[in-house]
CSV table of C-alpha atoms in Angstrom, one decimal:
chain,number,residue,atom,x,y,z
A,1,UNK,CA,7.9,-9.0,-9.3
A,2,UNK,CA,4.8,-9.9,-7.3
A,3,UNK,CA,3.2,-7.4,-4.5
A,4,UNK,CA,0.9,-9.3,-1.7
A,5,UNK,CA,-1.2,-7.5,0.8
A,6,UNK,CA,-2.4,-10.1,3.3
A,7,UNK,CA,-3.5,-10.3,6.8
A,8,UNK,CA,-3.7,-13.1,9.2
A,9,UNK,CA,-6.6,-14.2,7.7
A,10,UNK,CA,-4.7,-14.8,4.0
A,11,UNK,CA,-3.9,-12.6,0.8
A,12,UNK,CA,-5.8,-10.1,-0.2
A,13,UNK,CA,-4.4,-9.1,-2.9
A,14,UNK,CA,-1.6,-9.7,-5.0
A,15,UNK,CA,-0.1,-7.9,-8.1
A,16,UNK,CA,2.2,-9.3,-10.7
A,17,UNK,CA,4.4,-5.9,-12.2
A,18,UNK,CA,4.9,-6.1,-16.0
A,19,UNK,CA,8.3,-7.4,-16.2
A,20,UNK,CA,9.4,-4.4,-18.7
A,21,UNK,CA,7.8,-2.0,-15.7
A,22,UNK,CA,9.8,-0.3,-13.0
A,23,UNK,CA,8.3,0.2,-9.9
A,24,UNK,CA,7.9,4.2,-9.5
A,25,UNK,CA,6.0,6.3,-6.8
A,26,UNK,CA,3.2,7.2,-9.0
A,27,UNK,CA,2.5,3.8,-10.3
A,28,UNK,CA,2.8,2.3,-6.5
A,29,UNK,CA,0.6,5.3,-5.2
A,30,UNK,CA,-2.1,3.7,-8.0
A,31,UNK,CA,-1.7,0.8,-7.0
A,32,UNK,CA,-2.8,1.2,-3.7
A,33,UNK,CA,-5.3,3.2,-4.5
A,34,UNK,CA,-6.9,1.2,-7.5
A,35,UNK,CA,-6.3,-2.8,-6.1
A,36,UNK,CA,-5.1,-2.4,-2.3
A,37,UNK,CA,-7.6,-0.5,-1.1
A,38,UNK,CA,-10.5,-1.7,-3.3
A,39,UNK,CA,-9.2,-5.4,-2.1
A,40,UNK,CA,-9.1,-4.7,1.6
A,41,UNK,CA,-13.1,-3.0,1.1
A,42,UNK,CA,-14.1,-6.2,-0.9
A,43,UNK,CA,-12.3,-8.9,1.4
A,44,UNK,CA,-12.0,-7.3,4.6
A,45,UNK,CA,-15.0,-4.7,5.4
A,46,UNK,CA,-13.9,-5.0,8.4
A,47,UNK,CA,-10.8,-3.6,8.5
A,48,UNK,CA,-11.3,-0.8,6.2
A,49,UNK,CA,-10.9,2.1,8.6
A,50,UNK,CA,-8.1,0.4,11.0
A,51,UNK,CA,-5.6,-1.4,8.5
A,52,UNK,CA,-1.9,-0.7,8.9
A,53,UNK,CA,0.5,-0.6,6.4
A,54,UNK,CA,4.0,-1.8,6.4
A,55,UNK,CA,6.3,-1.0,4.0
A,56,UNK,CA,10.0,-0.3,4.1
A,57,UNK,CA,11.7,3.4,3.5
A,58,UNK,CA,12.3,2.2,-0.9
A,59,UNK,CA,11.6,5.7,-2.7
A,60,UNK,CA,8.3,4.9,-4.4
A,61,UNK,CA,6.7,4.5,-0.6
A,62,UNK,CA,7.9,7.3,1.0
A,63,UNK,CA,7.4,9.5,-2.0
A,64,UNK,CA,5.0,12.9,-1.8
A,65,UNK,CA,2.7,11.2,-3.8
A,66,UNK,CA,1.9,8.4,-1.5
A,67,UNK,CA,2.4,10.0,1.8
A,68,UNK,CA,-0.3,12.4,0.7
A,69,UNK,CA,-2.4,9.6,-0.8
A,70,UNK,CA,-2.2,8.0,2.8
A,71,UNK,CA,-2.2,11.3,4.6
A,72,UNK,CA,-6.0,11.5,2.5
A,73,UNK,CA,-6.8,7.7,4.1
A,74,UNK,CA,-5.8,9.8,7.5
A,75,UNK,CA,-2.6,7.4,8.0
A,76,UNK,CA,0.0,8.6,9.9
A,77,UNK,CA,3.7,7.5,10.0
A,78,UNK,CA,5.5,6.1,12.8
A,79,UNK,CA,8.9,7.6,12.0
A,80,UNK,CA,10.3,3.9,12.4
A,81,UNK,CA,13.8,4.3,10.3
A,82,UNK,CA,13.8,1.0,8.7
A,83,UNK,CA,10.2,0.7,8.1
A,84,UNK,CA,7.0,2.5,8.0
A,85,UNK,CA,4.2,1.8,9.6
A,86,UNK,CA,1.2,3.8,8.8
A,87,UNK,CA,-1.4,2.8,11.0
A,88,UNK,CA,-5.2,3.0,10.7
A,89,UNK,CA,-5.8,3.6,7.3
């Protein structure tokens, strides 16, 4: 499985999972803490305080874990029942 964070601009980053991994909350909450995030500072300075996330309801992103990870970024859910949107992070 591959994860891609891009913009209109082009990828920012993008994560190839392990094959023998399965994607749980804690290692998603890392890896938007460890590669997202530092990818978005690095690539797009700009956009470090305004990104929005979009991800759909799976368990590992609506998880305690990463909804306080992204309450922490000041992110704030739409309530959107098919997806998330968590705006200004």
């Amino acid at each position: 499985m591959v994860i891609v964070t891009y913009d209109v601009r082009g990828v920012i980053v993008f994560h190839f999972v392990p094959q023998v991994r399965t994607m749980i909350a804690q290692y998603y909450r890392d890896l938007l803490e460890r590669k997202v995030r530092r990818g978005v500072q690095d690539k797009r300075p700009d956009i470090v305080d305004s990104a929005i996330i979009l991800h759909d309801n799976a368990r590992p992103h609506k998880a305690e874990c990463v909804r306080q990870l992204l309450g922490r970024w000041d992110c704030a859910p739409t309530g959107d029942p098919i997806h998330t949107w968590w705006g200004k992070c």
